[in-house]
Amino acid sequence: MSVTDEYLANNVEYAKDFTGPLPLPPSKHVAVVACMDARLDVYRILGLKDGEAHVIRNAGGVVTHDEIRSLAISQRLLGTKEIILIHHTDCGMLTFTDDGFKRDIQDEVGIKPEWAAEAFSDLEEDVRQSLRRIANSPFVTKHESLRGFVFDVATGRLNEVVL
Amino acid sequence: MSVTDEYLANNVEYAKDFTGPLPLPPSKHVAVVACMDARLDVYRILGLKDGEAHVIRNAGGVVTHDEIRSLAISQRLLGTKEIILIHHTDCGMLTFTDDGFKRDIQDEVGIKPEWAAEAFSDLEEDVRQSLRRIANSPFVTKHESLRGFVFDVATGRLNEVVL
């Protein structure tokens, strides 16, 4: 049995107590951007309840075109007004370089990715970089709050990064 | 008090019972790609425990360059071997068109997004489109399983979409 099948069995149990549907727009008007890291259960870390906030995640919790796309849709079509950005300690993005990662792929499959891998060497500076990319976007302009944090995987605490 | 501040207060409570740190690589070797929708608590829907799986999310759960980047990092650097893709019923992406969305932005701020908004009109067909984009990528090649689902926001159940 694959892990996917195990998770599908879990879903059958989940659905037994499910009470839905909730409305489409996030009831707390919040959008979270966070790293994909397996240790970041964003709903638990922030105490999010079903239906409250959009959750956008990728490798690093960095802001690229696709996060701008998601945030623009979140704000313009579904009314979110606060953005919470979350990176974390012990992040995989601290362990490699774009050049090395792309060279390894090129060596193996013959094609070099045309995108940046977005590796970084300074966690807090990359939180600031992501905050600045949002602040600089002409498409994400509707928020009243934009704050960035580092989640400590050893303590479970969010520590704010000031721009 | 902002909602962000409320969530930060929740985080203080969360950290009180926190036991960490867990290892960086996902222990179940799974990567999930899902929509950012507020009603999709991916950890609960699949029964994921802390540290088991990467969770990648965006508007629609679509596969663009940034999801390919995240999946490539997930597989090549952190050893994931299964991909679970999740769209859902009552998705916001079914409610607009790329052309209209981008025209509204251009009318307001004078600049037209250079990216696709990735709206879609057929839920199951867009799951297949996302599966095909992964299958077609030269950079995401390490998985042994790739399956797509529609989460029903009325019942809590995942229904598989066959390619």
PDB file of N, CA, C and O in Angstrom, chain A residues 38-76:
ATOM      1  N   ALA A  38       7.553  20.179   6.007  1.00  0.00           N
ATOM      2  CA  ALA A  38       6.616  19.221   6.588  1.00  0.00           C
ATOM      3  C   ALA A  38       6.295  19.493   8.058  1.00  0.00           C
ATOM      4  O   ALA A  38       5.292  19.028   8.587  1.00  0.00           O
ATOM      5  N   ARG A  39       7.174  20.266   8.713  1.00  0.00           N
ATOM      6  CA  ARG A  39       6.993  20.526  10.149  1.00  0.00           C
ATOM      7  C   ARG A  39       6.135  21.751  10.429  1.00  0.00           C
ATOM      8  O   ARG A  39       5.904  22.104  11.585  1.00  0.00           O
ATOM      9  N   LEU A  40       5.666  22.411   9.355  1.00  0.00           N
ATOM     10  CA  LEU A  40       4.862  23.627   9.525  1.00  0.00           C
ATOM     11  C   LEU A  40       3.381  23.322   9.295  1.00  0.00           C
ATOM     12  O   LEU A  40       2.857  23.478   8.190  1.00  0.00           O
ATOM     13  N   ASP A  41       2.711  22.884  10.338  1.00  0.00           N
ATOM     14  CA  ASP A  41       1.266  22.685  10.255  1.00  0.00           C
ATOM     15  C   ASP A  41       0.625  24.054  10.496  1.00  0.00           C
ATOM     16  O   ASP A  41       0.266  24.411  11.630  1.00  0.00           O
ATOM     17  N   VAL A  42       0.486  24.810   9.418  1.00  0.00           N
ATOM     18  CA  VAL A  42       0.131  26.235   9.512  1.00  0.00           C
ATOM     19  C   VAL A  42      -1.174  26.451  10.294  1.00  0.00           C
ATOM     20  O   VAL A  42      -1.285  27.391  11.080  1.00  0.00           O
ATOM     21  N   TYR A  43      -2.162  25.571  10.093  1.00  0.00           N
ATOM     22  CA  TYR A  43      -3.440  25.740  10.798  1.00  0.00           C
ATOM     23  C   TYR A  43      -3.249  25.659  12.312  1.00  0.00           C
ATOM     24  O   TYR A  43      -3.862  26.411  13.069  1.00  0.00           O
ATOM     25  N   ARG A  44      -2.388  24.724  12.753  1.00  0.00           N
ATOM     26  CA  ARG A  44      -2.159  24.543  14.189  1.00  0.00           C
ATOM     27  C   ARG A  44      -1.257  25.652  14.752  1.00  0.00           C
ATOM     28  O   ARG A  44      -1.474  26.164  15.847  1.00  0.00           O
ATOM     29  N   ILE A  45      -0.218  26.000  13.975  1.00  0.00           N
ATOM     30  CA  ILE A  45       0.751  27.008  14.444  1.00  0.00           C
ATOM     31  C   ILE A  45       0.058  28.348  14.728  1.00  0.00           C
ATOM     32  O   ILE A  45       0.407  29.054  15.670  1.00  0.00           O
ATOM     33  N   LEU A  46      -0.931  28.683  13.881  1.00  0.00           N
ATOM     34  CA  LEU A  46      -1.629  29.967  14.023  1.00  0.00           C
ATOM     35  C   LEU A  46      -3.010  29.820  14.667  1.00  0.00           C
ATOM     36  O   LEU A  46      -3.694  30.826  14.896  1.00  0.00           O
ATOM     37  N   GLY A  47      -3.419  28.586  14.920  1.00  0.00           N
ATOM     38  CA  GLY A  47      -4.773  28.390  15.439  1.00  0.00           C
ATOM     39  C   GLY A  47      -5.854  28.744  14.427  1.00  0.00           C
ATOM     40  O   GLY A  47      -6.940  29.196  14.805  1.00  0.00           O
ATOM     41  N   LEU A  48      -5.573  28.518  13.143  1.00  0.00           N
ATOM     42  CA  LEU A  48      -6.577  28.782  12.088  1.00  0.00           C
ATOM     43  C   LEU A  48      -7.699  27.757  12.168  1.00  0.00           C
ATOM     44  O   LEU A  48      -7.443  26.563  12.281  1.00  0.00           O
ATOM     45  N   LYS A  49      -8.917  28.235  12.040  1.00  0.00           N
ATOM     46  CA  LYS A  49     -10.049  27.312  11.919  1.00  0.00           C
ATOM     47  C   LYS A  49     -10.471  27.224  10.453  1.00  0.00           C
ATOM     48  O   LYS A  49     -10.166  28.114   9.649  1.00  0.00           O
ATOM     49  N   ASP A  50     -11.175  26.134  10.118  1.00  0.00           N
ATOM     50  CA  ASP A  50     -11.625  25.944   8.738  1.00  0.00           C
ATOM     51  C   ASP A  50     -12.331  27.186   8.221  1.00  0.00           C
ATOM     52  O   ASP A  50     -13.202  27.751   8.898  1.00  0.00           O
ATOM     53  N   GLY A  51     -11.956  27.596   7.026  1.00  0.00           N
ATOM     54  CA  GLY A  51     -12.654  28.687   6.355  1.00  0.00           C
ATOM     55  C   GLY A  51     -12.149  30.073   6.687  1.00  0.00           C
ATOM     56  O   GLY A  51     -12.678  31.054   6.163  1.00  0.00           O
ATOM     57  N   GLU A  52     -11.126  30.186   7.530  1.00  0.00           N
ATOM     58  CA  GLU A  52     -10.710  31.518   7.971  1.00  0.00           C
ATOM     59  C   GLU A  52      -9.710  32.220   7.055  1.00  0.00           C
ATOM     60  O   GLU A  52      -9.759  33.438   6.897  1.00  0.00           O
ATOM     61  N   ALA A  53      -8.734  31.479   6.501  1.00  0.00           N
ATOM     62  CA  ALA A  53      -7.603  32.129   5.823  1.00  0.00           C
ATOM     63  C   ALA A  53      -7.108  31.316   4.639  1.00  0.00           C
ATOM     64  O   ALA A  53      -7.094  30.079   4.678  1.00  0.00           O
ATOM     65  N   HIS A  54      -6.699  32.011   3.580  1.00  0.00           N
ATOM     66  CA  HIS A  54      -5.977  31.354   2.492  1.00  0.00           C
ATOM     67  C   HIS A  54      -4.591  30.937   2.983  1.00  0.00           C
ATOM     68  O   HIS A  54      -3.958  31.678   3.744  1.00  0.00           O
ATOM     69  N   VAL A  55      -4.119  29.790   2.517  1.00  0.00           N
ATOM     70  CA  VAL A  55      -2.772  29.337   2.867  1.00  0.00           C
ATOM     71  C   VAL A  55      -2.017  29.002   1.582  1.00  0.00           C
ATOM     72  O   VAL A  55      -2.389  28.069   0.856  1.00  0.00           O
ATOM     73  N   ILE A  56      -0.983  29.785   1.311  1.00  0.00           N
ATOM     74  CA  ILE A  56      -0.160  29.663   0.106  1.00  0.00           C
ATOM     75  C   ILE A  56       1.207  29.129   0.559  1.00  0.00           C
ATOM     76  O   ILE A  56       1.785  29.669   1.505  1.00  0.00           O
ATOM     77  N   ARG A  57       1.701  28.073  -0.063  1.00  0.00           N
ATOM     78  CA  ARG A  57       2.972  27.489   0.399  1.00  0.00           C
ATOM     79  C   ARG A  57       3.847  27.038  -0.766  1.00  0.00           C
ATOM     80  O   ARG A  57       3.329  26.569  -1.780  1.00  0.00           O
ATOM     81  N   ASN A  58       5.146  27.173  -0.600  1.00  0.00           N
ATOM     82  CA  ASN A  58       6.097  26.702  -1.614  1.00  0.00           C
ATOM     83  C   ASN A  58       7.452  26.461  -0.953  1.00  0.00           C
ATOM     84  O   ASN A  58       7.604  26.664   0.252  1.00  0.00           O
ATOM     85  N   ALA A  59       8.420  26.043  -1.739  1.00  0.00           N
ATOM     86  CA  ALA A  59       9.759  25.798  -1.205  1.00  0.00           C
ATOM     87  C   ALA A  59      10.348  27.119  -0.730  1.00  0.00           C
ATOM     88  O   ALA A  59      10.635  28.007  -1.534  1.00  0.00           O
ATOM     89  N   GLY A  60      10.499  27.264   0.572  1.00  0.00           N
ATOM     90  CA  GLY A  60      11.093  28.452   1.166  1.00  0.00           C
ATOM     91  C   GLY A  60      10.103  29.481   1.686  1.00  0.00           C
ATOM     92  O   GLY A  60      10.448  30.323   2.494  1.00  0.00           O
ATOM     93  N   GLY A  61       8.873  29.424   1.180  1.00  0.00           N
ATOM     94  CA  GLY A  61       7.936  30.505   1.507  1.00  0.00           C
ATOM     95  C   GLY A  61       8.328  31.801   0.822  1.00  0.00           C
ATOM     96  O   GLY A  61       8.017  32.892   1.305  1.00  0.00           O
ATOM     97  N   VAL A  62       9.014  31.680  -0.308  1.00  0.00           N
ATOM     98  CA  VAL A  62       9.481  32.852  -1.050  1.00  0.00           C
ATOM     99  C   VAL A  62       8.346  33.429  -1.899  1.00  0.00           C
ATOM    100  O   VAL A  62       7.324  32.783  -2.117  1.00  0.00           O
ATOM    101  N   VAL A  63       8.529  34.663  -2.352  1.00  0.00           N
ATOM    102  CA  VAL A  63       7.503  35.321  -3.176  1.00  0.00           C
ATOM    103  C   VAL A  63       7.993  35.404  -4.615  1.00  0.00           C
ATOM    104  O   VAL A  63       8.936  36.129  -4.918  1.00  0.00           O
ATOM    105  N   THR A  64       7.378  34.599  -5.485  1.00  0.00           N
ATOM    106  CA  THR A  64       7.665  34.639  -6.923  1.00  0.00           C
ATOM    107  C   THR A  64       6.377  35.078  -7.628  1.00  0.00           C
ATOM    108  O   THR A  64       5.379  35.404  -6.977  1.00  0.00           O
ATOM    109  N   HIS A  65       6.398  35.045  -8.964  1.00  0.00           N
ATOM    110  CA  HIS A  65       5.190  35.404  -9.723  1.00  0.00           C
ATOM    111  C   HIS A  65       3.952  34.651  -9.255  1.00  0.00           C
ATOM    112  O   HIS A  65       2.856  35.190  -9.236  1.00  0.00           O
ATOM    113  N   ASP A  66       4.140  33.359  -8.885  1.00  0.00           N
ATOM    114  CA  ASP A  66       2.949  32.580  -8.570  1.00  0.00           C
ATOM    115  C   ASP A  66       2.331  32.980  -7.232  1.00  0.00           C
ATOM    116  O   ASP A  66       1.111  32.886  -7.057  1.00  0.00           O
ATOM    117  N   GLU A  67       3.171  33.431  -6.290  1.00  0.00           N
ATOM    118  CA  GLU A  67       2.603  33.920  -5.022  1.00  0.00           C
ATOM    119  C   GLU A  67       1.930  35.274  -5.242  1.00  0.00           C
ATOM    120  O   GLU A  67       0.912  35.578  -4.611  1.00  0.00           O
ATOM    121  N   ILE A  68       2.484  36.104  -6.132  1.00  0.00           N
ATOM    122  CA  ILE A  68       1.820  37.371  -6.474  1.00  0.00           C
ATOM    123  C   ILE A  68       0.462  37.073  -7.122  1.00  0.00           C
ATOM    124  O   ILE A  68      -0.555  37.699  -6.781  1.00  0.00           O
ATOM    125  N   ARG A  69       0.426  36.091  -8.036  1.00  0.00           N
ATOM    126  CA  ARG A  69      -0.844  35.667  -8.651  1.00  0.00           C
ATOM    127  C   ARG A  69      -1.845  35.239  -7.577  1.00  0.00           C
ATOM    128  O   ARG A  69      -2.993  35.711  -7.557  1.00  0.00           O
ATOM    129  N   SER A  70      -1.406  34.369  -6.668  1.00  0.00           N
ATOM    130  CA  SER A  70      -2.327  33.866  -5.641  1.00  0.00           C
ATOM    131  C   SER A  70      -2.793  34.981  -4.716  1.00  0.00           C
ATOM    132  O   SER A  70      -3.980  35.057  -4.366  1.00  0.00           O
ATOM    133  N   LEU A  71      -1.879  35.856  -4.320  1.00  0.00           N
ATOM    134  CA  LEU A  71      -2.258  36.962  -3.427  1.00  0.00           C
ATOM    135  C   LEU A  71      -3.191  37.945  -4.138  1.00  0.00           C
ATOM    136  O   LEU A  71      -4.120  38.482  -3.528  1.00  0.00           O
ATOM    137  N   ALA A  72      -2.954  38.191  -5.430  1.00  0.00           N
ATOM    138  CA  ALA A  72      -3.831  39.106  -6.180  1.00  0.00           C
ATOM    139  C   ALA A  72      -5.253  38.551  -6.230  1.00  0.00           C
ATOM    140  O   ALA A  72      -6.232  39.273  -6.024  1.00  0.00           O
ATOM    141  N   ILE A  73      -5.370  37.246  -6.489  1.00  0.00           N
ATOM    142  CA  ILE A  73      -6.693  36.604  -6.514  1.00  0.00           C
ATOM    143  C   ILE A  73      -7.307  36.635  -5.113  1.00  0.00           C
ATOM    144  O   ILE A  73      -8.491  36.933  -4.940  1.00  0.00           O
ATOM    145  N   SER A  74      -6.493  36.346  -4.111  1.00  0.00           N
ATOM    146  CA  SER A  74      -6.960  36.325  -2.726  1.00  0.00           C
ATOM    147  C   SER A  74      -7.542  37.675  -2.311  1.00  0.00           C
ATOM    148  O   SER A  74      -8.628  37.763  -1.719  1.00  0.00           O
ATOM    149  N   GLN A  75      -6.830  38.745  -2.649  1.00  0.00           N
ATOM    150  CA  GLN A  75      -7.263  40.086  -2.239  1.00  0.00           C
ATOM    151  C   GLN A  75      -8.387  40.629  -3.116  1.00  0.00           C
ATOM    152  O   GLN A  75      -9.376  41.163  -2.611  1.00  0.00           O
ATOM    153  N   ARG A  76      -8.214  40.521  -4.421  1.00  0.00           N
ATOM    154  CA  ARG A  76      -9.103  41.215  -5.353  1.00  0.00           C
ATOM    155  C   ARG A  76     -10.436  40.498  -5.531  1.00  0.00           C
ATOM    156  O   ARG A  76     -11.468  41.141  -5.757  1.00  0.00           O
TER     157      ARG A  76
END
